[in-house]
PDB file of C-alpha atoms and ligand atoms in Angstrom:
ATOM      1  CA  MET A 198     -57.132  99.748 153.486  1.00  0.00           C
ATOM      2  CA  ASN A 199     -54.408  99.075 150.796  1.00  0.00           C
ATOM      3  CA  LEU A 200     -54.529  95.923 148.785  1.00  0.00           C
ATOM      4  CA  GLU A 201     -51.942  94.186 150.990  1.00  0.00           C
ATOM      5  CA  GLN A 202     -53.897  94.857 154.117  1.00  0.00           C
ATOM      6  CA  LEU A 203     -57.151  93.626 152.508  1.00  0.00           C
ATOM      7  CA  GLU A 204     -55.343  90.484 151.558  1.00  0.00           C
ATOM      8  CA  LYS A 205     -53.927  89.972 155.017  1.00  0.00           C
ATOM      9  CA  ALA A 206     -57.601  90.624 156.570  1.00  0.00           C
ATOM     10  CA  PHE A 207     -58.981  88.194 154.078  1.00  0.00           C
ATOM     11  CA  GLN A 208     -56.431  85.241 154.793  1.00  0.00           C
ATOM     12  CA  ASP A 209     -56.587  86.088 158.747  1.00  0.00           C
ATOM     13  CA  LYS A 210     -60.622  85.383 158.505  1.00  0.00           C
ATOM     14  CA  ILE A 211     -59.981  82.245 156.652  1.00  0.00           C
ATOM     15  CA  ASP A 212     -57.330  81.006 159.145  1.00  0.00           C
ATOM     16  CA  GLN A 213     -59.700  81.786 161.928  1.00  0.00           C
ATOM     17  CA  GLU A 214     -62.618  79.661 160.194  1.00  0.00           C
ATOM     18  CA  ILE A 215     -64.754  82.679 159.667  1.00  0.00           C
ATOM     19  CA  LYS A 216     -66.757  82.100 156.323  1.00  0.00           C
ATOM     20  CA  ILE A 217     -66.480  84.357 153.453  1.00  0.00           C
ATOM     21  CA  GLU A 218     -69.808  85.910 152.489  1.00  0.00           C
ATOM     22  CA  PRO A 219     -70.951  87.314 149.024  1.00  0.00           C
ATOM     23  CA  LYS A 220     -70.455  91.049 150.051  1.00  0.00           C
ATOM     24  CA  ASP A 221     -67.070  90.570 151.638  1.00  0.00           C
ATOM     25  CA  TRP A 222     -63.944  91.841 150.045  1.00  0.00           C
ATOM     26  CA  MET A 223     -61.995  88.727 148.374  1.00  0.00           C
ATOM     27  CA  PRO A 224     -59.151  88.499 145.863  1.00  0.00           C
ATOM     28  CA  GLU A 225     -60.114  88.246 142.443  1.00  0.00           C
ATOM     29  CA  ALA A 226     -58.574  84.845 142.125  1.00  0.00           C
ATOM     30  CA  TYR A 227     -60.536  83.522 145.183  1.00  0.00           C
ATOM     31  CA  ARG A 228     -63.676  84.727 143.174  1.00  0.00           C
ATOM     32  CA  LYS A 229     -62.592  83.169 140.066  1.00  0.00           C
ATOM     33  CA  THR A 230     -61.590  79.917 141.687  1.00  0.00           C
ATOM     34  CA  ASN A 231     -64.996  79.551 143.313  1.00  0.00           C
ATOM     35  CA  ILE A 232     -66.731  80.458 140.271  1.00  0.00           C
ATOM     36  CA  ARG A 233     -64.960  77.815 138.358  1.00  0.00           C
ATOM     37  CA  GLN A 234     -65.400  75.183 140.893  1.00  0.00           C
ATOM     38  CA  ILE A 235     -69.006  75.846 141.982  1.00  0.00           C
ATOM     39  CA  SER A 236     -70.329  76.218 138.340  1.00  0.00           C
ATOM     40  CA  GLN A 237     -68.373  72.978 137.493  1.00  0.00           C
ATOM     41  CA  HIS A 238     -70.032  71.323 140.234  1.00  0.00           C
ATOM     42  CA  ALA A 239     -73.566  72.695 139.262  1.00  0.00           C
ATOM     43  CA  HIS A 240     -73.039  71.343 135.637  1.00  0.00           C
ATOM     44  CA  SER A 241     -72.091  67.930 136.956  1.00  0.00           C
ATOM     45  CA  GLU A 242     -75.308  67.842 138.888  1.00  0.00           C
ATOM     46  CA  ILE A 243     -77.385  68.713 135.754  1.00  0.00           C
ATOM     47  CA  VAL A 244     -75.442  66.680 133.272  1.00  0.00           C
ATOM     48  CA  GLY A 245     -75.454  63.866 135.868  1.00  0.00           C
ATOM     49  CA  MET A 246     -79.249  63.556 135.501  1.00  0.00           C
ATOM     50  CA  LEU A 247     -78.932  62.389 131.846  1.00  0.00           C
ATOM     51  CA  PRO A 248     -77.451  58.952 132.325  1.00  0.00           C
ATOM     52  CA  GLU A 249     -79.828  57.940 135.103  1.00  0.00           C
ATOM     53  CA  GLY A 250     -82.671  59.755 133.444  1.00  0.00           C
ATOM     54  CA  ASN A 251     -82.141  57.284 130.622  1.00  0.00           C
ATOM     55  CA  TRP A 252     -83.478  54.452 132.856  1.00  0.00           C
ATOM     56  CA  ILE A 253     -86.525  56.019 134.583  1.00  0.00           C
ATOM     57  CA  SER A 254     -88.948  54.599 132.003  1.00  0.00           C
ATOM     58  CA  ARG A 255     -87.045  51.205 132.278  1.00  0.00           C
ATOM     59  CA  ALA A 256     -86.813  50.735 135.937  1.00  0.00           C
ATOM     60  CA  PRO A 257     -87.913  47.153 136.754  1.00  0.00           C
ATOM     61  CA  SER A 258     -90.863  47.995 139.264  1.00  0.00           C
ATOM     62  CA  LEU A 259     -93.017  50.855 140.132  1.00  0.00           C
ATOM     63  CA  LYS A 260     -91.027  51.355 143.417  1.00  0.00           C
ATOM     64  CA  ARG A 261     -87.828  51.464 141.690  1.00  0.00           C
ATOM     65  CA  LYS A 262     -89.148  53.943 139.233  1.00  0.00           C
ATOM     66  CA  ALA A 263     -90.287  56.198 141.981  1.00  0.00           C
ATOM     67  CA  ILE A 264     -86.931  55.935 143.816  1.00  0.00           C
ATOM     68  CA  LEU A 265     -84.979  56.649 140.641  1.00  0.00           C
ATOM     69  CA  LEU A 266     -87.212  59.646 139.779  1.00  0.00           C
ATOM     70  CA  ALA A 267     -86.650  61.186 143.399  1.00  0.00           C
ATOM     71  CA  LYS A 268     -83.133  60.655 143.069  1.00  0.00           C
ATOM     72  CA  VAL A 269     -82.814  62.354 139.729  1.00  0.00           C
ATOM     73  CA  GLN A 270     -84.921  65.230 140.864  1.00  0.00           C
ATOM     74  CA  ASP A 271     -82.579  65.802 143.700  1.00  0.00           C
ATOM     75  CA  GLU A 272     -79.721  66.236 141.340  1.00  0.00           C
ATOM     76  CA  ALA A 273     -81.833  68.879 139.535  1.00  0.00           C
ATOM     77  CA  GLY A 274     -82.268  70.440 143.101  1.00  0.00           C
ATOM     78  CA  HIS A 275     -78.606  70.291 143.815  1.00  0.00           C
ATOM     79  CA  GLY A 276     -77.800  72.034 140.345  1.00  0.00           C
ATOM     80  CA  LEU A 277     -80.033  74.794 141.234  1.00  0.00           C
ATOM     81  CA  TYR A 278     -78.832  75.441 144.774  1.00  0.00           C
ATOM     82  CA  LEU A 279     -75.279  75.681 143.210  1.00  0.00           C
ATOM     83  CA  TYR A 280     -76.210  77.845 140.340  1.00  0.00           C
ATOM     84  CA  SER A 281     -77.569  80.238 142.920  1.00  0.00           C
ATOM     85  CA  ALA A 282     -74.591  80.055 145.102  1.00  0.00           C
ATOM     86  CA  CYS A 283     -72.432  80.938 141.826  1.00  0.00           C
ATOM     87  CA  GLU A 284     -74.700  83.980 141.091  1.00  0.00           C
ATOM     88  CA  THR A 285     -73.617  85.436 144.647  1.00  0.00           C
ATOM     89  CA  LEU A 286     -70.134  85.635 143.102  1.00  0.00           C
ATOM     90  CA  GLY A 287     -71.533  87.969 140.456  1.00  0.00           C
ATOM     91  CA  ILE A 288     -71.820  85.942 137.363  1.00  0.00           C
ATOM     92  CA  SER A 289     -75.336  85.504 135.903  1.00  0.00           C
ATOM     93  CA  ARG A 290     -76.939  82.206 135.479  1.00  0.00           C
ATOM     94  CA  GLU A 291     -77.113  82.747 131.647  1.00  0.00           C
ATOM     95  CA  GLU A 292     -73.341  83.197 131.430  1.00  0.00           C
ATOM     96  CA  THR A 293     -72.724  80.183 133.491  1.00  0.00           C
ATOM     97  CA  ILE A 294     -74.704  78.083 131.304  1.00  0.00           C
ATOM     98  CA  ASN A 295     -73.323  79.564 128.172  1.00  0.00           C
ATOM     99  CA  ASP A 296     -69.960  78.660 129.389  1.00  0.00           C
ATOM    100  CA  LEU A 297     -71.203  74.942 129.579  1.00  0.00           C
ATOM    101  CA  HIS A 298     -72.661  74.993 126.240  1.00  0.00           C
ATOM    102  CA  SER A 299     -69.639  76.442 124.579  1.00  0.00           C
ATOM    103  CA  GLY A 300     -67.203  73.953 126.255  1.00  0.00           C
ATOM    104  CA  LYS A 301     -65.544  76.668 128.015  1.00  0.00           C
ATOM    105  CA  ALA A 302     -66.665  75.202 131.560  1.00  0.00           C
ATOM    106  CA  LYS A 303     -66.223  71.518 132.373  1.00  0.00           C
ATOM    107  CA  TYR A 304     -68.281  68.978 134.280  1.00  0.00           C
ATOM    108  CA  SER A 305     -67.488  65.760 135.958  1.00  0.00           C
ATOM    109  CA  SER A 306     -66.137  63.448 133.235  1.00  0.00           C
ATOM    110  CA  ILE A 307     -67.863  60.400 134.900  1.00  0.00           C
ATOM    111  CA  PHE A 308     -71.131  61.394 133.100  1.00  0.00           C
ATOM    112  CA  ASN A 309     -69.598  60.932 129.662  1.00  0.00           C
ATOM    113  CA  TYR A 310     -69.897  57.112 130.235  1.00  0.00           C
ATOM    114  CA  PRO A 311     -72.959  55.153 129.040  1.00  0.00           C
ATOM    115  CA  THR A 312     -75.475  53.347 131.120  1.00  0.00           C
ATOM    116  CA  LEU A 313     -75.884  50.067 129.764  1.00  0.00           C
ATOM    117  CA  THR A 314     -77.913  47.922 132.058  1.00  0.00           C
ATOM    118  CA  TRP A 315     -80.174  48.430 135.134  1.00  0.00           C
ATOM    119  CA  ALA A 316     -77.191  47.452 137.458  1.00  0.00           C
ATOM    120  CA  ASP A 317     -75.486  50.649 136.269  1.00  0.00           C
ATOM    121  CA  MET A 318     -78.058  52.571 138.456  1.00  0.00           C
ATOM    122  CA  GLY A 319     -76.857  50.661 141.191  1.00  0.00           C
ATOM    123  CA  ALA A 320     -73.157  51.108 140.566  1.00  0.00           C
ATOM    124  CA  ILE A 321     -73.599  54.916 140.014  1.00  0.00           C
ATOM    125  CA  GLY A 322     -75.332  55.386 143.250  1.00  0.00           C
ATOM    126  CA  TRP A 323     -72.947  53.313 145.147  1.00  0.00           C
ATOM    127  CA  LEU A 324     -69.687  54.322 143.432  1.00  0.00           C
ATOM    128  CA  VAL A 325     -70.410  57.652 141.762  1.00  0.00           C
ATOM    129  CA  ASP A 326     -72.524  59.233 144.377  1.00  0.00           C
ATOM    130  CA  GLY A 327     -70.229  57.599 146.950  1.00  0.00           C
ATOM    131  CA  ALA A 328     -67.236  59.226 145.447  1.00  0.00           C
ATOM    132  CA  ALA A 329     -69.058  62.624 145.172  1.00  0.00           C
ATOM    133  CA  ILE A 330     -69.875  62.395 148.999  1.00  0.00           C
ATOM    134  CA  MET A 331     -66.131  62.029 149.929  1.00  0.00           C
ATOM    135  CA  ASN A 332     -65.623  65.152 147.992  1.00  0.00           C
ATOM    136  CA  GLN A 333     -68.676  67.038 149.350  1.00  0.00           C
ATOM    137  CA  VAL A 334     -68.356  66.228 153.013  1.00  0.00           C
ATOM    138  CA  MET A 335     -64.990  68.121 152.801  1.00  0.00           C
ATOM    139  CA  LEU A 336     -66.795  70.959 151.082  1.00  0.00           C
ATOM    140  CA  THR A 337     -69.358  71.244 153.850  1.00  0.00           C
ATOM    141  CA  ARG A 338     -66.435  73.162 155.539  1.00  0.00           C
ATOM    142  CA  THR A 339     -65.185  75.196 152.525  1.00  0.00           C
ATOM    143  CA  SER A 340     -64.508  78.826 153.199  1.00  0.00           C
ATOM    144  CA  TYR A 341     -66.999  80.346 150.944  1.00  0.00           C
ATOM    145  CA  GLY A 342     -70.280  80.530 152.933  1.00  0.00           C
ATOM    146  CA  PRO A 343     -72.937  80.018 150.411  1.00  0.00           C
ATOM    147  CA  TYR A 344     -71.163  76.963 149.007  1.00  0.00           C
ATOM    148  CA  ALA A 345     -70.783  75.397 152.370  1.00  0.00           C
ATOM    149  CA  ARG A 346     -74.143  75.782 153.341  1.00  0.00           C
ATOM    150  CA  ALA A 347     -75.635  74.375 149.962  1.00  0.00           C
ATOM    151  CA  MET A 348     -73.204  71.311 150.620  1.00  0.00           C
ATOM    152  CA  VAL A 349     -74.829  70.487 154.157  1.00  0.00           C
ATOM    153  CA  ARG A 350     -78.204  69.865 152.596  1.00  0.00           C
ATOM    154  CA  ILE A 351     -76.638  68.156 149.413  1.00  0.00           C
ATOM    155  CA  CYS A 352     -74.792  65.589 151.560  1.00  0.00           C
ATOM    156  CA  LYS A 353     -77.933  64.439 153.294  1.00  0.00           C
ATOM    157  CA  GLU A 354     -79.602  63.685 150.099  1.00  0.00           C
ATOM    158  CA  GLU A 355     -76.284  62.041 148.643  1.00  0.00           C
ATOM    159  CA  SER A 356     -76.077  59.515 151.350  1.00  0.00           C
ATOM    160  CA  PHE A 357     -79.676  58.548 150.421  1.00  0.00           C
ATOM    161  CA  HIS A 358     -78.488  58.074 146.862  1.00  0.00           C
ATOM    162  CA  GLN A 359     -75.463  56.128 147.758  1.00  0.00           C
ATOM    163  CA  ARG A 360     -77.661  53.755 149.858  1.00  0.00           C
ATOM    164  CA  GLN A 361     -80.354  53.219 147.127  1.00  0.00           C
ATOM    165  CA  GLY A 362     -77.437  52.253 144.696  1.00  0.00           C
ATOM    166  CA  PHE A 363     -76.031  49.980 147.040  1.00  0.00           C
ATOM    167  CA  GLU A 364     -79.410  48.191 147.818  1.00  0.00           C
ATOM    168  CA  ILE A 365     -79.826  47.766 143.936  1.00  0.00           C
ATOM    169  CA  LEU A 366     -76.683  45.927 143.811  1.00  0.00           C
ATOM    170  CA  LEU A 367     -77.318  44.042 146.987  1.00  0.00           C
ATOM    171  CA  THR A 368     -80.591  42.650 145.536  1.00  0.00           C
ATOM    172  CA  LEU A 369     -78.961  41.760 142.184  1.00  0.00           C
ATOM    173  CA  SER A 370     -76.106  40.155 144.067  1.00  0.00           C
ATOM    174  CA  LYS A 371     -78.471  37.676 145.648  1.00  0.00           C
ATOM    175  CA  GLY A 372     -80.309  37.037 142.404  1.00  0.00           C
ATOM    176  CA  THR A 373     -80.026  34.636 139.510  1.00  0.00           C
ATOM    177  CA  ALA A 374     -76.554  33.982 137.831  1.00  0.00           C
ATOM    178  CA  GLU A 375     -77.467  36.478 135.170  1.00  0.00           C
ATOM    179  CA  GLN A 376     -78.185  39.151 137.792  1.00  0.00           C
ATOM    180  CA  LYS A 377     -75.047  38.484 139.562  1.00  0.00           C
ATOM    181  CA  ALA A 378     -72.963  38.555 136.400  1.00  0.00           C
ATOM    182  CA  MET A 379     -74.965  41.994 135.498  1.00  0.00           C
ATOM    183  CA  CYS A 380     -73.855  43.413 138.982  1.00  0.00           C
ATOM    184  CA  GLN A 381     -70.319  42.327 138.520  1.00  0.00           C
ATOM    185  CA  ASP A 382     -70.263  43.968 135.106  1.00  0.00           C
ATOM    186  CA  ALA A 383     -71.493  47.183 136.177  1.00  0.00           C
ATOM    187  CA  ILE A 384     -68.816  47.426 138.957  1.00  0.00           C
ATOM    188  CA  ASN A 385     -66.199  46.484 136.619  1.00  0.00           C
ATOM    189  CA  ARG A 386     -67.208  49.242 134.301  1.00  0.00           C
ATOM    190  CA  TRP A 387     -67.791  52.002 136.835  1.00  0.00           C
ATOM    191  CA  TRP A 388     -64.798  51.332 139.196  1.00  0.00           C
ATOM    192  CA  TRP A 389     -62.004  53.173 137.477  1.00  0.00           C
ATOM    193  CA  PRO A 390     -63.966  56.094 136.210  1.00  0.00           C
ATOM    194  CA  SER A 391     -65.172  56.610 139.705  1.00  0.00           C
ATOM    195  CA  LEU A 392     -61.797  56.704 140.951  1.00  0.00           C
ATOM    196  CA  MET A 393     -60.878  59.246 138.246  1.00  0.00           C
ATOM    197  CA  MET A 394     -63.617  61.550 139.881  1.00  0.00           C
ATOM    198  CA  PHE A 395     -60.882  62.594 142.406  1.00  0.00           C
ATOM    199  CA  GLY A 396     -58.925  64.299 139.693  1.00  0.00           C
ATOM    200  CA  PRO A 397     -55.326  64.265 138.527  1.00  0.00           C
ATOM    201  CA  LYS A 398     -52.580  63.065 141.083  1.00  0.00           C
ATOM    202  CA  ASP A 399     -51.594  65.610 143.582  1.00  0.00           C
ATOM    203  CA  THR A 400     -48.086  65.939 141.916  1.00  0.00           C
ATOM    204  CA  GLU A 401     -50.019  67.072 138.592  1.00  0.00           C
ATOM    205  CA  SER A 402     -52.819  69.080 140.234  1.00  0.00           C
ATOM    206  CA  THR A 403     -52.227  72.779 139.435  1.00  0.00           C
ATOM    207  CA  ASN A 404     -54.761  74.527 141.536  1.00  0.00           C
ATOM    208  CA  SER A 405     -54.267  72.632 144.700  1.00  0.00           C
ATOM    209  CA  ASP A 406     -51.846  74.655 146.799  1.00  0.00           C
ATOM    210  CA  GLN A 407     -53.834  77.782 146.539  1.00  0.00           C
ATOM    211  CA  SER A 408     -57.031  76.240 147.144  1.00  0.00           C
ATOM    212  CA  MET A 409     -55.789  74.591 150.356  1.00  0.00           C
ATOM    213  CA  LYS A 410     -54.484  77.882 151.588  1.00  0.00           C
ATOM    214  CA  TRP A 411     -57.736  79.403 151.084  1.00  0.00           C
ATOM    215  CA  LYS A 412     -59.593  76.429 152.597  1.00  0.00           C
ATOM    216  CA  ILE A 413     -61.691  75.883 149.359  1.00  0.00           C
ATOM    217  CA  LYS A 414     -60.329  72.443 149.548  1.00  0.00           C
ATOM    218  CA  ARG A 415     -59.229  70.683 152.904  1.00  0.00           C
ATOM    219  CA  LYS A 416     -58.074  67.454 151.560  1.00  0.00           C
ATOM    220  CA  SER A 417     -55.940  66.442 148.461  1.00  0.00           C
ATOM    221  CA  ASN A 418     -57.036  64.552 145.638  1.00  0.00           C
ATOM    222  CA  ASP A 419     -55.019  61.510 146.443  1.00  0.00           C
ATOM    223  CA  GLU A 420     -55.936  61.497 150.085  1.00  0.00           C
ATOM    224  CA  LEU A 421     -59.796  61.597 149.025  1.00  0.00           C
ATOM    225  CA  ARG A 422     -59.163  58.889 146.599  1.00  0.00           C
ATOM    226  CA  GLN A 423     -57.475  56.865 149.241  1.00  0.00           C
ATOM    227  CA  ASN A 424     -60.354  57.355 151.555  1.00  0.00           C
ATOM    228  CA  PHE A 425     -62.746  56.246 148.873  1.00  0.00           C
ATOM    229  CA  VAL A 426     -60.842  53.012 147.984  1.00  0.00           C
ATOM    230  CA  ASP A 427     -60.747  52.183 151.673  1.00  0.00           C
ATOM    231  CA  MET A 428     -64.314  52.596 152.201  1.00  0.00           C
ATOM    232  CA  ILE A 429     -65.474  50.733 148.941  1.00  0.00           C
ATOM    233  CA  ALA A 430     -63.049  47.844 149.352  1.00  0.00           C
ATOM    234  CA  GLN A 431     -64.797  47.213 152.730  1.00  0.00           C
ATOM    235  CA  GLN A 432     -68.366  47.653 151.433  1.00  0.00           C
ATOM    236  CA  ILE A 433     -68.018  45.171 148.573  1.00  0.00           C
ATOM    237  CA  LYS A 434     -67.392  42.381 150.857  1.00  0.00           C
ATOM    238  CA  PHE A 435     -71.267  42.466 151.508  1.00  0.00           C
ATOM    239  CA  LEU A 436     -71.983  42.137 147.770  1.00  0.00           C
ATOM    240  CA  ASP A 437     -69.746  39.011 147.315  1.00  0.00           C
ATOM    241  CA  MET A 438     -68.463  40.758 144.147  1.00  0.00           C
ATOM    242  CA  THR A 439     -64.898  42.109 143.197  1.00  0.00           C
ATOM    243  CA  LEU A 440     -63.313  45.201 142.273  1.00  0.00           C
ATOM    244  CA  PRO A 441     -61.430  44.976 138.783  1.00  0.00           C
ATOM    245  CA  ASP A 442     -58.067  45.616 140.335  1.00  0.00           C
ATOM    246  CA  PRO A 443     -55.465  42.769 140.741  1.00  0.00           C
ATOM    247  CA  ASN A 444     -53.211  45.172 142.833  1.00  0.00           C
ATOM    248  CA  LEU A 445     -55.861  46.142 145.286  1.00  0.00           C
ATOM    249  CA  LYS A 446     -54.580  44.800 148.732  1.00  0.00           C
ATOM    250  CA  TRP A 447     -54.823  45.713 152.375  1.00  0.00           C
ATOM    251  CA  ASN A 448     -51.413  47.292 153.365  1.00  0.00           C
ATOM    252  CA  GLU A 449     -51.053  46.701 157.191  1.00  0.00           C
ATOM    253  CA  GLU A 450     -48.203  49.223 157.507  1.00  0.00           C
ATOM    254  CA  LYS A 451     -49.975  52.039 156.019  1.00  0.00           C
ATOM    255  CA  GLY A 452     -53.199  51.187 157.344  1.00  0.00           C
ATOM    256  CA  HIS A 453     -54.747  51.776 153.923  1.00  0.00           C
ATOM    257  CA  TYR A 454     -55.408  49.644 150.840  1.00  0.00           C
ATOM    258  CA  ASP A 455     -52.839  49.768 147.964  1.00  0.00           C
ATOM    259  CA  PHE A 456     -54.465  49.764 144.549  1.00  0.00           C
ATOM    260  CA  GLY A 457     -53.406  49.862 140.859  1.00  0.00           C
ATOM    261  CA  GLU A 458     -52.747  52.714 138.422  1.00  0.00           C
ATOM    262  CA  ILE A 459     -55.532  54.612 136.743  1.00  0.00           C
ATOM    263  CA  ASN A 460     -55.329  54.751 133.047  1.00  0.00           C
ATOM    264  CA  TRP A 461     -54.447  58.485 132.986  1.00  0.00           C
ATOM    265  CA  GLU A 462     -54.685  58.386 128.982  1.00  0.00           C
ATOM    266  CA  GLU A 463     -58.270  57.552 129.304  1.00  0.00           C
ATOM    267  CA  PHE A 464     -58.709  60.187 131.940  1.00  0.00           C
ATOM    268  CA  TRP A 465     -57.316  63.127 129.949  1.00  0.00           C
ATOM    269  CA  ASN A 466     -58.977  61.979 126.644  1.00  0.00           C
ATOM    270  CA  VAL A 467     -62.474  62.156 128.289  1.00  0.00           C
ATOM    271  CA  VAL A 468     -61.500  65.598 130.095  1.00  0.00           C
ATOM    272  CA  LYS A 469     -60.440  66.946 126.476  1.00  0.00           C
ATOM    273  CA  GLY A 470     -64.147  65.719 125.365  1.00  0.00           C
ATOM    274  CA  ASN A 471     -63.380  62.550 123.620  1.00  0.00           C
ATOM    275  CA  GLY A 472     -65.249  60.269 126.117  1.00  0.00           C
ATOM    276  CA  PRO A 473     -68.032  57.847 124.875  1.00  0.00           C
ATOM    277  CA  CYS A 474     -70.847  60.363 125.471  1.00  0.00           C
ATOM    278  CA  ASN A 475     -69.455  63.916 125.515  1.00  0.00           C
ATOM    279  CA  LYS A 476     -71.206  65.012 122.544  1.00  0.00           C
ATOM    280  CA  GLN A 477     -74.492  63.334 123.220  1.00  0.00           C
ATOM    281  CA  ARG A 478     -74.637  64.957 126.740  1.00  0.00           C
ATOM    282  CA  LEU A 479     -73.821  68.577 125.497  1.00  0.00           C
ATOM    283  CA  GLU A 480     -76.252  68.254 122.745  1.00  0.00           C
ATOM    284  CA  ALA A 481     -78.903  67.009 125.215  1.00  0.00           C
ATOM    285  CA  ARG A 482     -78.231  69.907 127.567  1.00  0.00           C
ATOM    286  CA  LYS A 483     -78.453  72.560 124.485  1.00  0.00           C
ATOM    287  CA  LYS A 484     -81.527  70.986 123.412  1.00  0.00           C
ATOM    288  CA  ALA A 485     -83.021  71.177 126.740  1.00  0.00           C
ATOM    289  CA  TRP A 486     -82.026  74.921 127.129  1.00  0.00           C
ATOM    290  CA  ASP A 487     -83.526  75.860 123.676  1.00  0.00           C
ATOM    291  CA  GLU A 488     -86.748  74.033 124.274  1.00  0.00           C
ATOM    292  CA  GLY A 489     -87.013  75.873 127.750  1.00  0.00           C
ATOM    293  CA  ALA A 490     -86.971  79.265 126.189  1.00  0.00           C
ATOM    294  CA  TRP A 491     -90.695  79.804 126.143  1.00  0.00           C
ATOM    295  CA  VAL A 492     -90.686  79.137 130.020  1.00  0.00           C
ATOM    296  CA  ARG A 493     -87.896  81.637 130.559  1.00  0.00           C
ATOM    297  CA  GLU A 494     -89.887  84.254 128.296  1.00  0.00           C
ATOM    298  CA  ALA A 495     -93.218  83.494 130.110  1.00  0.00           C
ATOM    299  CA  ALA A 496     -91.677  83.878 133.642  1.00  0.00           C
ATOM    300  CA  LYS A 497     -90.079  87.224 132.504  1.00  0.00           C
ATOM    301  CA  ALA A 498     -93.486  88.490 131.053  1.00  0.00           C
ATOM    302  CA  HIS A 499     -95.246  87.438 134.288  1.00  0.00           C
ATOM    303  CA  ALA A 500     -92.723  89.318 136.355  1.00  0.00           C
ATOM    304  CA  ASP A 501     -92.758  92.364 134.176  1.00  0.00           C
ATOM    305  CA  LYS A 502     -96.573  92.551 134.559  1.00  0.00           C
ATOM    306  CA  LYS A 503     -96.492  92.303 138.227  1.00  0.00           C
ATOM    307  CA  ALA A 504     -93.863  94.802 138.524  1.00  0.00           C
ATOM    308  CA  ASN A 505     -95.976  97.151 136.296  1.00  0.00           C
ATOM    309  CA  LEU A 506     -99.133  96.434 138.082  1.00  0.00           C
ATOM    310  CA  GLU A 507     -97.321  97.211 141.553  1.00  0.00           C
ATOM    311  CA  LYS A 508     -95.914 100.641 139.990  1.00  0.00           C
ATOM    312  CA  THR A 509     -99.466 101.757 138.834  1.00  0.00           C
ATOM    313  CA  LYS A 510    -100.735 100.888 142.407  1.00  0.00           C
ATOM    314  CA  ALA A 511     -98.076 102.980 143.997  1.00  0.00           C
ATOM    315  CA  ALA A 512     -98.939 105.812 141.739  1.00  0.00           C
TER     316      ALA A 512
HETATM  317 FE1  FE2 B1289     -76.097  65.690 143.612  1.00  0.00          FE
HETATM  318 FE1  FE2 B1290     -76.464  62.087 144.087  1.00  0.00          FE
END
């Protein structure tokens, strides 16, 4: 087959909802887009452990501590599935991680905001994991097989994350005046950054059209963002709290909530690396990588020894 025929056969497969698998022929740009997106996703899971890990030792009870610990461990697992999915596209784990450390690869900007109080654990679970679910449920149907399958399992765990976050806030919302204020303050600080998680507006999103055609994405940034606003605007009623947006209002005609404008200057500023914690997050990741060198060396020495032993046995 010539290139044109290969490309046509590839697109036909996608149009027929047949998954693309690691050994299948694929356009270089499809491979690159998936590597970029999956690695960015993997990095977000791993960097995302940092703001919450910060609260494990300060959780208010043993039960809360166990739940938060399990949640943060889930995120590590998500990162590992995704790094593995990335490797099936022909890039090494080391290269992927180097790109994070050098700043070449991005991760979700949301994790560059600090976690100031215990209520932030609730707001992150409810809003940040909630926004992640919106995106990831769509990705269970993405065209690249290993990515889609990883998402199925990840989504199950994410819905537990969202519920645990909501439950933290629900408890605070029924507490003392101080606890209520803490709850509202966390919602105020996390609301806008969580809307930013869906990325730039459709009119300014450069990769979107091709990703839709290849069914890497199936919904646009603005569509997903609208779904998220509609969901949260309903759920917040149970908390008796408010969202920090005076323009948030049900629009009967559209069947959706209207909402205010995101501060796009802040959005691009954090993307470019100037958010409140960008530097700190990358430094923490680099330190963890350096401190883990002995584990990688020991694992390699063990694998070599085992391989040698088998060789001698065979001989
Ligand atoms: Fe996750
Ligand atoms: Fe999560």
